[in-house]
XYZ file of C-alpha atoms in Angstrom:
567
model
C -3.764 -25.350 -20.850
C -6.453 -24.355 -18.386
C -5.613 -24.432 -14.546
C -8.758 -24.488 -12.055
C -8.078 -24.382 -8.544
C -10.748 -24.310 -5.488
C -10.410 -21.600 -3.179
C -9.775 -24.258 -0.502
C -6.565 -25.290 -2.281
C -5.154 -21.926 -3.212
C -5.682 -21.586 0.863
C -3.697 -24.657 1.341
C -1.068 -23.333 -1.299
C -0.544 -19.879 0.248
C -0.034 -21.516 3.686
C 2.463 -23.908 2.389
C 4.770 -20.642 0.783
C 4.067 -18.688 4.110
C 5.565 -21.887 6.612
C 8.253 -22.245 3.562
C 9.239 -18.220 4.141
C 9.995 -18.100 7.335
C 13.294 -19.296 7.006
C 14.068 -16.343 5.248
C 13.149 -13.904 8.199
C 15.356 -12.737 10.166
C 16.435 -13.555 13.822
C 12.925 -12.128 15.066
C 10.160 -14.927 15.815
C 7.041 -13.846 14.050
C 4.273 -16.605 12.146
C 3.137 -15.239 9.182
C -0.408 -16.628 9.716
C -2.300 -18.067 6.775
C -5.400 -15.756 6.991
C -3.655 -12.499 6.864
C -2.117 -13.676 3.898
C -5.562 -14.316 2.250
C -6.985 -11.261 3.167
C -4.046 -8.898 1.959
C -5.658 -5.646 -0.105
C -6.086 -5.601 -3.402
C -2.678 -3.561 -3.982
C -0.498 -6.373 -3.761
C 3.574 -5.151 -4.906
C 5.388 -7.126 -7.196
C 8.607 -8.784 -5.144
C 10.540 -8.896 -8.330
C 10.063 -4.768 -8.865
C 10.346 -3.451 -5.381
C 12.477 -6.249 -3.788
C 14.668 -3.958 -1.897
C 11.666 -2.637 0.064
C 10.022 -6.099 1.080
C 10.511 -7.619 4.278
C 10.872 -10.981 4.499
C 12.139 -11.717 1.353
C 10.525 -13.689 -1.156
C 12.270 -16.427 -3.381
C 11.560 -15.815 -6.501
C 9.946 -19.108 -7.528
C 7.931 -19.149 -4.088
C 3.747 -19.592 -4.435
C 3.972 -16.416 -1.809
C 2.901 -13.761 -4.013
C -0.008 -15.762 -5.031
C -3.535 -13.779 -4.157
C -6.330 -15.593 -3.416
C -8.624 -12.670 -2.703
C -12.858 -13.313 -2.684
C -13.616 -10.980 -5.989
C -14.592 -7.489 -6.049
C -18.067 -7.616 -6.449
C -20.051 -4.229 -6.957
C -23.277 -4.191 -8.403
C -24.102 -0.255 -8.308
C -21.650 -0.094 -11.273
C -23.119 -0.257 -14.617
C -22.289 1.085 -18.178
C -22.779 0.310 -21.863
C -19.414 -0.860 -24.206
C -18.377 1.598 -26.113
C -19.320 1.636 -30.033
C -15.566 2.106 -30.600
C -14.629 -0.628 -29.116
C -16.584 -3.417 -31.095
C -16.038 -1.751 -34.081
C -12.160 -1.766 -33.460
C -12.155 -5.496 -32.722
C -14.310 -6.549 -35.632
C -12.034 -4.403 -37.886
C -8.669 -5.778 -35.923
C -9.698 -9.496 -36.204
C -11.254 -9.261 -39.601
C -8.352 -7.524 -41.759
C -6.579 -9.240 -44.502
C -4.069 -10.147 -41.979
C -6.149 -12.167 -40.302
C -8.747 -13.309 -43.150
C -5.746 -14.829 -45.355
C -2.588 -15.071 -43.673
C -4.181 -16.767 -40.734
C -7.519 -18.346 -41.540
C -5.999 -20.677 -43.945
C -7.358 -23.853 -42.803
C -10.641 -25.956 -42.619
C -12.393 -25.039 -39.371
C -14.289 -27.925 -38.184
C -16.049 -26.779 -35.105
C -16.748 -29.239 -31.885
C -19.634 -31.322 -32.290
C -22.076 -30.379 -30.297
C -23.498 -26.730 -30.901
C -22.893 -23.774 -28.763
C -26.547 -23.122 -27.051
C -26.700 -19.341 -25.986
C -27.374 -19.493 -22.351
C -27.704 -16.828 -19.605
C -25.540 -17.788 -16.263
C -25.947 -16.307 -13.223
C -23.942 -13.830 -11.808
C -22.729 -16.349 -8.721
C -21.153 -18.714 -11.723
C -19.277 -16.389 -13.414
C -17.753 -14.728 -9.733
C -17.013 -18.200 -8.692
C -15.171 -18.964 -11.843
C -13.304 -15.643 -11.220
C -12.102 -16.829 -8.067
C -10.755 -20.150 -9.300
C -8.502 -17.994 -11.282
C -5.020 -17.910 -10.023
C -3.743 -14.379 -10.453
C -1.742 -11.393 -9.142
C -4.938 -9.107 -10.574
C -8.009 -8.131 -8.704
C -10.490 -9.425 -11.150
C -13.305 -7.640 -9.851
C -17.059 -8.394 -11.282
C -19.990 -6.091 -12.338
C -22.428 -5.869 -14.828
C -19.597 -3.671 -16.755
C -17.614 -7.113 -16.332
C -20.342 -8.876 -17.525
C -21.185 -7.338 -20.508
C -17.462 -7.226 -21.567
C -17.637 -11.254 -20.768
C -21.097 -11.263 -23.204
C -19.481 -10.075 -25.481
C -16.267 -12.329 -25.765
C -18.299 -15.436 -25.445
C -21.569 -14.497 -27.465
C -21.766 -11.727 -29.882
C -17.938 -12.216 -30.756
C -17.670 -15.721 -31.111
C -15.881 -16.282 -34.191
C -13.156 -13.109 -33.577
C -12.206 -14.937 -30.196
C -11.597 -17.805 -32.181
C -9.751 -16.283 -34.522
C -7.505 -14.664 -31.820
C -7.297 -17.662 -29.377
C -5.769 -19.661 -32.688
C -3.444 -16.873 -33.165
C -2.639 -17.035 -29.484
C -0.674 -20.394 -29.747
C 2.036 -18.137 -31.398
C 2.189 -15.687 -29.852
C 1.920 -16.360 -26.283
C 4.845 -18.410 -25.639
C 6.945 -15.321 -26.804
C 4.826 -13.295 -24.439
C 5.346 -15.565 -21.442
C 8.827 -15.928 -21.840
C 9.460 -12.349 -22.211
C 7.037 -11.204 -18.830
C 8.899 -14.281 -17.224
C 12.428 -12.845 -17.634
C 11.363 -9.784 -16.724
C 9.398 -10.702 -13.560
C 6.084 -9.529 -14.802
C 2.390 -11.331 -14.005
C 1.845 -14.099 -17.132
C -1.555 -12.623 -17.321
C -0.239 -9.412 -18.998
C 0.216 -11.259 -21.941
C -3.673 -10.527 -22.687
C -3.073 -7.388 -23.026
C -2.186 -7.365 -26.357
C -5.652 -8.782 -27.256
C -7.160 -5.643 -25.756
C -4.874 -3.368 -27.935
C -4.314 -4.550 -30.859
C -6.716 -8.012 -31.318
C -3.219 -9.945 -31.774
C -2.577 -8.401 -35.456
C 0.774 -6.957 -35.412
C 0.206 -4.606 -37.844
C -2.438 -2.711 -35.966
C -2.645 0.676 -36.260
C -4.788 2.971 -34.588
C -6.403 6.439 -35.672
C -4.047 8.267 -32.825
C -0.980 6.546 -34.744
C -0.155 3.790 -32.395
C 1.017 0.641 -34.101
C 1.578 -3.295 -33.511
C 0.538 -5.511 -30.990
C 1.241 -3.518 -28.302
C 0.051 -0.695 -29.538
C 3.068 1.496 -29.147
C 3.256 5.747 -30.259
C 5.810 6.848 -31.668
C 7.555 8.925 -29.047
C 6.916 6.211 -26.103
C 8.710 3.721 -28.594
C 11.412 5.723 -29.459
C 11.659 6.394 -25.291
C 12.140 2.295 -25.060
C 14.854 2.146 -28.005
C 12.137 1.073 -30.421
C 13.848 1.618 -34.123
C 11.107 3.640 -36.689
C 12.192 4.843 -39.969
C 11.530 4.490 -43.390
C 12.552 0.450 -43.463
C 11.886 -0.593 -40.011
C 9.172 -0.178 -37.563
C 10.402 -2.041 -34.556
C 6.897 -1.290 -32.399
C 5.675 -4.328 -35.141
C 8.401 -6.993 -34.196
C 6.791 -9.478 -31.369
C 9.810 -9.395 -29.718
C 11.222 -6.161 -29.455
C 7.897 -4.884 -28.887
C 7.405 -7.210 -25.843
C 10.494 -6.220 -24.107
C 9.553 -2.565 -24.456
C 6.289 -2.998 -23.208
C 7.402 -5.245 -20.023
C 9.776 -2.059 -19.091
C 7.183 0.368 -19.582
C 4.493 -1.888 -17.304
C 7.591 -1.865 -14.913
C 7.674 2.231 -14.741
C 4.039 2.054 -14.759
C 3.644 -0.196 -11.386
C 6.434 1.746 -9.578
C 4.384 5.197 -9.653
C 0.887 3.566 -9.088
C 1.752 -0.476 -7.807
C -1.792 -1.758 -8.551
C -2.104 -3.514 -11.189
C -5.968 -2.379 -12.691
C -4.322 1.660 -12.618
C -1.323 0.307 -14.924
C -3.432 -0.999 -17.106
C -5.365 1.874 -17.077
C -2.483 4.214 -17.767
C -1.100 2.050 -20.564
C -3.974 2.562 -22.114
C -4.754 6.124 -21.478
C -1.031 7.575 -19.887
C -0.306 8.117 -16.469
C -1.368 11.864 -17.274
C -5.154 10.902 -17.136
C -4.823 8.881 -15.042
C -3.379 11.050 -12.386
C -5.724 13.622 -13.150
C -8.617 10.792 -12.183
C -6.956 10.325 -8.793
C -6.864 14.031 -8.058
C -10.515 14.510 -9.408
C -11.534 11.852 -6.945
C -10.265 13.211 -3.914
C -6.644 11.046 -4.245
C -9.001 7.571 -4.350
C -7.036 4.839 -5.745
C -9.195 2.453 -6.436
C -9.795 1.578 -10.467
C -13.303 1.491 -9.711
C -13.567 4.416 -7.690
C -12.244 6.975 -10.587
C -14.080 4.776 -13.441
C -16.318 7.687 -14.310
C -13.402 9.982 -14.303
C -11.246 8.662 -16.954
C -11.651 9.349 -20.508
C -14.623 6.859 -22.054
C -11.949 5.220 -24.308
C -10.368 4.256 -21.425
C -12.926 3.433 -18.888
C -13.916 -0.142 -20.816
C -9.878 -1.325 -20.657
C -10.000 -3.301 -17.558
C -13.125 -5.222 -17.755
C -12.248 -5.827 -20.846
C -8.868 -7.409 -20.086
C -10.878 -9.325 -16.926
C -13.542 -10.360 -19.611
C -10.432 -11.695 -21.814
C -8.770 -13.639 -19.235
C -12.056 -14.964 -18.502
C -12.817 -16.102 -21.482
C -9.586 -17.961 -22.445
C -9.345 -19.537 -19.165
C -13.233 -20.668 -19.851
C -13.451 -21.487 -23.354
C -14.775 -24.645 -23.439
C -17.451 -23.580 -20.727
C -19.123 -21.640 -23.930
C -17.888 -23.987 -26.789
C -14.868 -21.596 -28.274
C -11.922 -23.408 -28.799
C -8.889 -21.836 -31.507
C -9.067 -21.513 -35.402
C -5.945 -23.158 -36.941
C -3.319 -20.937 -37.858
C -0.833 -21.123 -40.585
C 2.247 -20.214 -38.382
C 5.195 -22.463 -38.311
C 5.600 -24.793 -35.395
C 9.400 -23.708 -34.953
C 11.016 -20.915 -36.274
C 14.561 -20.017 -36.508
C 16.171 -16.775 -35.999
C 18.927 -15.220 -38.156
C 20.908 -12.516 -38.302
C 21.607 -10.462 -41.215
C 25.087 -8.084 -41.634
C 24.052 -6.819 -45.243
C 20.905 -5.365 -46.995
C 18.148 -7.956 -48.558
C 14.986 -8.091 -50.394
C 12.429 -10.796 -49.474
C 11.877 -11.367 -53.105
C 15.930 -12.440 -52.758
C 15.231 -14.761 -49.700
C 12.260 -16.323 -51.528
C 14.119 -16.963 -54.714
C 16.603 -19.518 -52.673
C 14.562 -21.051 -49.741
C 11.195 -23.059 -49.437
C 9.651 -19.464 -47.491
C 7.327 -17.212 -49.606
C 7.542 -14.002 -49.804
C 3.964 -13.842 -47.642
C 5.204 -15.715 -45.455
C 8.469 -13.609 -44.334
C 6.058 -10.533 -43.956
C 3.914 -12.427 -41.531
C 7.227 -13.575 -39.401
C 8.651 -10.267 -39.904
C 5.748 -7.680 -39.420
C 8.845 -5.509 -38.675
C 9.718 -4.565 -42.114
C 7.598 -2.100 -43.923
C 8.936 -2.694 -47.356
C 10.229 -6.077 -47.775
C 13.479 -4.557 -47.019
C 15.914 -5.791 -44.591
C 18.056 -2.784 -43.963
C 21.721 -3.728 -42.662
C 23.815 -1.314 -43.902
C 25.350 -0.349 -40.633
C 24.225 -3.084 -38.139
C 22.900 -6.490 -38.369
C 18.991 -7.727 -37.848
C 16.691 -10.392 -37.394
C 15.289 -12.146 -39.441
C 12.731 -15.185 -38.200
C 12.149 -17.897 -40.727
C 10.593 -21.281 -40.406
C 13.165 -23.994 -38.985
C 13.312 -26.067 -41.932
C 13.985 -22.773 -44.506
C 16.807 -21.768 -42.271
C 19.317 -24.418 -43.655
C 18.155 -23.634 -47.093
C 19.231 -19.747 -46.250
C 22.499 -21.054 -44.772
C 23.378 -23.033 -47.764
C 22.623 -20.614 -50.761
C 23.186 -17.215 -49.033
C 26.369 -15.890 -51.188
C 23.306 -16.845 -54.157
C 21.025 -14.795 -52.058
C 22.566 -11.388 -51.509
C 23.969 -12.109 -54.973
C 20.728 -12.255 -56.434
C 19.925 -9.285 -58.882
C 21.397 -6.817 -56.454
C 21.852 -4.275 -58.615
C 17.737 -4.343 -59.205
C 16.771 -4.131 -55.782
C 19.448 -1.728 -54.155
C 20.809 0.600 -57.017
C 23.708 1.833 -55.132
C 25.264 4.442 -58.277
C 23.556 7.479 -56.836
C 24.232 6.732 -53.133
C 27.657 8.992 -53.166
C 27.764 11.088 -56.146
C 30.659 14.126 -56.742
C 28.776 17.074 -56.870
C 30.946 17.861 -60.429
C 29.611 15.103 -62.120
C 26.084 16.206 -61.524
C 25.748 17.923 -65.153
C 27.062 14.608 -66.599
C 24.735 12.586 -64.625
C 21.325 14.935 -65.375
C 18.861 12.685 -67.161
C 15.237 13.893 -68.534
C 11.851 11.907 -68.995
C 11.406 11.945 -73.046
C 7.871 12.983 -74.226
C 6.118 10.077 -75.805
C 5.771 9.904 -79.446
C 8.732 12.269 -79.956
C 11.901 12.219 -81.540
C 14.878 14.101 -80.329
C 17.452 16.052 -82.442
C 20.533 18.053 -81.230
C 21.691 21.938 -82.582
C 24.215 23.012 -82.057
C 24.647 26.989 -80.575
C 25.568 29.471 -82.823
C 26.942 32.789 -81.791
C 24.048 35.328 -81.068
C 21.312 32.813 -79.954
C 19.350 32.344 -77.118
C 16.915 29.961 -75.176
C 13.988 31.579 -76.105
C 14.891 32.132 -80.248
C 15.763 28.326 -80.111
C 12.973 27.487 -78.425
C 10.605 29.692 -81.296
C 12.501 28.427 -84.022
C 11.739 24.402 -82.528
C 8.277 25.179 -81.470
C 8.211 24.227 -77.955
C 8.454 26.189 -75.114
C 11.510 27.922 -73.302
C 10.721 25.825 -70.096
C 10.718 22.557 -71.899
C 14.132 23.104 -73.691
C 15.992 24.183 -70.240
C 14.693 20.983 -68.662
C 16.037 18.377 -71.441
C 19.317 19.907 -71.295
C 19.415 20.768 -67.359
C 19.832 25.089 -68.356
C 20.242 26.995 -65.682
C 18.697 30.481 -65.694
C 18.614 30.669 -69.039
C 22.814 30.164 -69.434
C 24.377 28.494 -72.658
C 27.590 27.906 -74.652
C 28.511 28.516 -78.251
C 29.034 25.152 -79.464
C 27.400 23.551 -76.627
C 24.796 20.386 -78.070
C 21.074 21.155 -76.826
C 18.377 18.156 -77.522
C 15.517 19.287 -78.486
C 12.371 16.791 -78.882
C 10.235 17.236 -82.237
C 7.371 15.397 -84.227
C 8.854 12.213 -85.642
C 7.871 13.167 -89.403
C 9.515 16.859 -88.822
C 13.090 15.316 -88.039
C 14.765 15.872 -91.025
C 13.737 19.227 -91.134
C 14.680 20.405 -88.018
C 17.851 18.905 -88.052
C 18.703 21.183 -91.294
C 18.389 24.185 -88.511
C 22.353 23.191 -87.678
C 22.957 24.426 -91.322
C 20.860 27.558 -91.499
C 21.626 31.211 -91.200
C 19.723 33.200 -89.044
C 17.949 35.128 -91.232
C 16.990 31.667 -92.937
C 15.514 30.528 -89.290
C 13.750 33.641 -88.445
C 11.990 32.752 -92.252
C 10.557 29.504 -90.989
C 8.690 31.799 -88.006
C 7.359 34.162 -90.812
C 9.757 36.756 -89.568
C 12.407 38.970 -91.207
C 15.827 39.262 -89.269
C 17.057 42.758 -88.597
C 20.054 43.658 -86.898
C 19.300 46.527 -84.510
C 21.614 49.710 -85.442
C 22.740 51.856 -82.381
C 22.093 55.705 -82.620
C 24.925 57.766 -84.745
C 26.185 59.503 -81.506
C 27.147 56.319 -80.320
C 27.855 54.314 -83.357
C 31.297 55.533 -85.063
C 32.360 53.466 -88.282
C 36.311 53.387 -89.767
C 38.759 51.402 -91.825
C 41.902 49.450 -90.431
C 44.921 49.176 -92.289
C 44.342 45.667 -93.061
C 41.327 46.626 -95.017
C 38.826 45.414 -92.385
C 35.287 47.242 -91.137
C 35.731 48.082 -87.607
C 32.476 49.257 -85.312
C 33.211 51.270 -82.101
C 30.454 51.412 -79.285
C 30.051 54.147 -76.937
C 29.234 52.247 -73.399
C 26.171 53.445 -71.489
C 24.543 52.968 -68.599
C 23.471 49.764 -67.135
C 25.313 47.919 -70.556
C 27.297 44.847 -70.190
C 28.895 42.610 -72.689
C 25.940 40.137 -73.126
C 23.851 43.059 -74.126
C 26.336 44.911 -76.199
C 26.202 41.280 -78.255
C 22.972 41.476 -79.215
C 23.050 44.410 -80.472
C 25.516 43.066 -82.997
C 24.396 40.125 -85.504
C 27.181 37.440 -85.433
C 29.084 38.531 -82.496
C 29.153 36.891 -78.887
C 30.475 38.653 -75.607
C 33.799 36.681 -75.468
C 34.302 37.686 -79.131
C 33.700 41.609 -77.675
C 36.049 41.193 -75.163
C 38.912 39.207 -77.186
C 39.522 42.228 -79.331
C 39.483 44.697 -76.415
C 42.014 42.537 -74.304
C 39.695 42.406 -71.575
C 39.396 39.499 -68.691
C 37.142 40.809 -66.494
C 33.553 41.097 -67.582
C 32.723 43.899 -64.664
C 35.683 45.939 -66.063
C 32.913 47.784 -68.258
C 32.864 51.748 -67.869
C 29.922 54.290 -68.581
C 31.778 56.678 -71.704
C 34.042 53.787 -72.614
C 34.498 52.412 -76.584
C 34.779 49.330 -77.512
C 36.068 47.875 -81.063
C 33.680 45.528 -82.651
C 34.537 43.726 -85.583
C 31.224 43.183 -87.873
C 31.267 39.730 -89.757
C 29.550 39.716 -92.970
């Protein structure tokens, strides 16, 4: 609803809180006269923030802190609208968000056409002044062409954001309210983000108001992989109303907060010092960064043009958000998909309530959230929620791998199967090796120790390796289990010949049971893997079984070792 007032009343108004005031002042006798009220500066300090250092005190729902100021009017200021800017709000309004989640409706505009006309400068400062607000809303041809553009060249992206505004400005309102805040903040999200809460800028700040990542983690803003609290209307607004509240308490004008939302109190500072410790917005415009410089006309041009919509034929676009919505908190993780399977809300529809959640997740493993739904799909959520979080949990939030023993990892190791092969098992023999299998199956060495999770090249005798061959070549490979060696090395083409060590270290003699004993002379840098090879048919443990030896490092240089050669 729009609210005009004459400057004549607003007069009247003030006068009324200052006579209403006084019999808050203390024992002293002093008028506060009507006049001096009106002509107050244009740094006017916010009783709710610094209400310790005002004298009298204010009530809070007094008219007192009311301005009715004649508006700033200079007219040697002039400078274009930044590229950047246009392009940001025609991209902002325009998304997908917007396009189909808002936009759903008909649009039947008023009857009577819009006629492009070109007021004077004396209508739009007089509108200005009719405004009641806590904010000096100065006017220049910068103010102007920020108003030009809002109510001409932009038409149908004001409409689009005015329709969205019936949502989310009661949230807004309520929020700046609690928190003693001017109601015309709440436009402030229409510079930053265009109303889409999903906005996110090149720098990396996201929702609607526009939030980095350290200042909302500074605010207790949640981020991480599930939730991105900077997006949720709420939440955001409350951070935002403290950080306006820090903001007015090192500068307390209003146009500089805005600025240094925008840009950071950094550049802003840096503006004041460049201009000789001026703090006037106006008088360090040209010193801020160009980004920056367009913020507050374009929040004046914004408030302007809401408050005067019908002036220039723009009235909202329909918008597909519930009427009433109704909040719920969940104590245990669910998928939207889940909540959509039970109640009359789509899946669509809980992303555009719950901009919050980045993948349809609603993460409460440790702590309970929100979730908003529209009123009449709460009861329907009430009803069927042990169906809900029922719902094929198991699909959605696979829980077998969130604490696994560290010893059942081997057991647990599964492989992506090549396509269009077939997998067969062999079993290892004494004497073999990753890279002989790996010849004798045709693939490659790095292939075979990824099916079966081998670990620098380690295996067992008797241990089951799957191997992954040409479907019509099964049969044949599988006979491998039954072949000798010399029979495998055949299928490569090869001969098999067992490598004999030099006489001097070679010695040959007969037990008294009859057997064929070998004896090896240990040199330097053997050990009892390499000894094994050396010997067709016989492994390491088999070396060390017939020595009585435990401990594989026992080996010395000069040392012999009895080897019992298999046929």
């Amino acid at each position: 609803m729009k609210f005009k007032y004459s400057l004549y009343s607003f007069a009247l108004i003030a006068s009324m809180a200052c006579s209403t005031s006084k019999t808050l002042l203390d024992n002293s006798s002093a008028v506060v006269d009507s006049s001096e009220l009106i002509a107050q500066e244009s740094e006017v300090e916010n009783p709710l923030i610094e209400e310790e250092d005002m004298t009298p005190a204010v009530e809070k729902d007094s008219l007192a802190f009311l301005k009715i100021n004649p508006v700033d009017v200079r007219w040697d200021l002039n400078d274009s609208i930044q590229p950047e800017f246009k392009s940001n709000l025609d991209k902002l309004v325009n998304a997908w968000y917007a396009e189909n989640a808002i936009k759903t409706e008909a649009y039947e505009g008023p009857e009577t056409k819009y006629i492009k006309e070109q007021l004077a400068d004396s209508v739009y400062i007089k509108r200005l002044q009719s405004i009641p607000s806590m904010f000096d809303l100065s006017y220049n041809k910068i103010v102007r062409n920020y108003i030009e553009l809002y109510t001409q060249r932009r038409r149908k992206q004001v409409e689009l954001m005015m329709g969205m505004s019936e949502y989310y400005f009661p949230i807004f309102e309520e929020i700046l309210d609690k928190e003693g805040l001017p109601q015309e903040l709440k436009y402030l999200p229409i510079i930053e983000s265009a109303l889409n809460p999903q906005a996110l800028s090149r720098a990396g700040a996201s929702g609607l108001w526009q939030f980095m990542y350290s200042t909302g983690r500074m605010y207790k803003l949640e981020v991480n992989s599930f939730v991105d609290e900077r997006r949720d209307p709420i939440k955001a607004s409350y951070a935002a109303a403290k950080f306006l509240k820090d903001l007015y308490k090192m500068y307390g004008n209003w146009p500089l907060v805005i600025a240094a939302y925008n840009c950071g109190p950094g550049n802003v500072n840096k503006a004041i010092r460049r201009s000789g410790g001026k703090k006037n917005y106006w008088d360090i415009y040209y010193r801020l960064p160009k980004e920056t410089r367009g913020y507050v006309p374009a929040f004046i041009a914004a408030l302007y043009s809401f408050n005067f919509h019908e002036e220039h034929g723009l009235y909202p676009r329909p918008n597909q958000f519930p009427e009433v919505c109704d909040t719920l908190m969940i104590k245990e993780q669910l998928h939207f998909d889940q909540i959509a399977q039970f109640t009359p809300v789509s899946k669509q529809k809980l992303r555009e309530l719950n901009p919050q959640y980045r993948a349809d997740i609603i993460p409460a493993f440790n702590k309970p959230y929100s979730l908003k739904v529209p009123f009449e799909s709460a009861m329907a959520f009430i009803d069927n929620q042990d169906s809900i979080t029922s719902y094929k949990k198991e699909y959605y939030f696979n829980l077998k791998d969130k604490l696994v023993n560290p010893r059942d990892r081997y057991q647990k190791f599964a492989h992506v199967a090549p396509n269009g092969k077939a997998k067969v098992y062999y079993k290892v023999k004494s004497g073999d090796a990753v890279g002989l299998i790996a010849s004798w199956f045709h693939v490659r060495p790095s292939d075979l120790r990824y099916w079966n999770n081998i670990h620098k090249n380690m295996i067992r005798v008797g241990q089951n390796l799957a191997v992954y061959v040409p479907k019509s070549k099964v049969s044949f490979y599988k006979s491998f289990n039954s072949m000798s060696r010399t029979q495998k090395q055949a299928t490569l083409g090869k001969n098999y010949v067992a490598s004999v060590e030099k006489p001097s270290t070679v010695e040959t003699s007969r037990s008294e049971d009859g057997g064929d004993y070998v004896y090896y002379t240990v040199r330097r840098h053997d050990n009892f893997w390499t000894i094994a090879k050396k010997f067709p048919g016989i492994s390491n443990f088999d070396i060390m079984k017939m020595n009585n030896i435990s401990d594989a490092g026992s080996l010395k240089v000069g040392q012999k070792l009895k080897i019992r050669q298999k046929s």
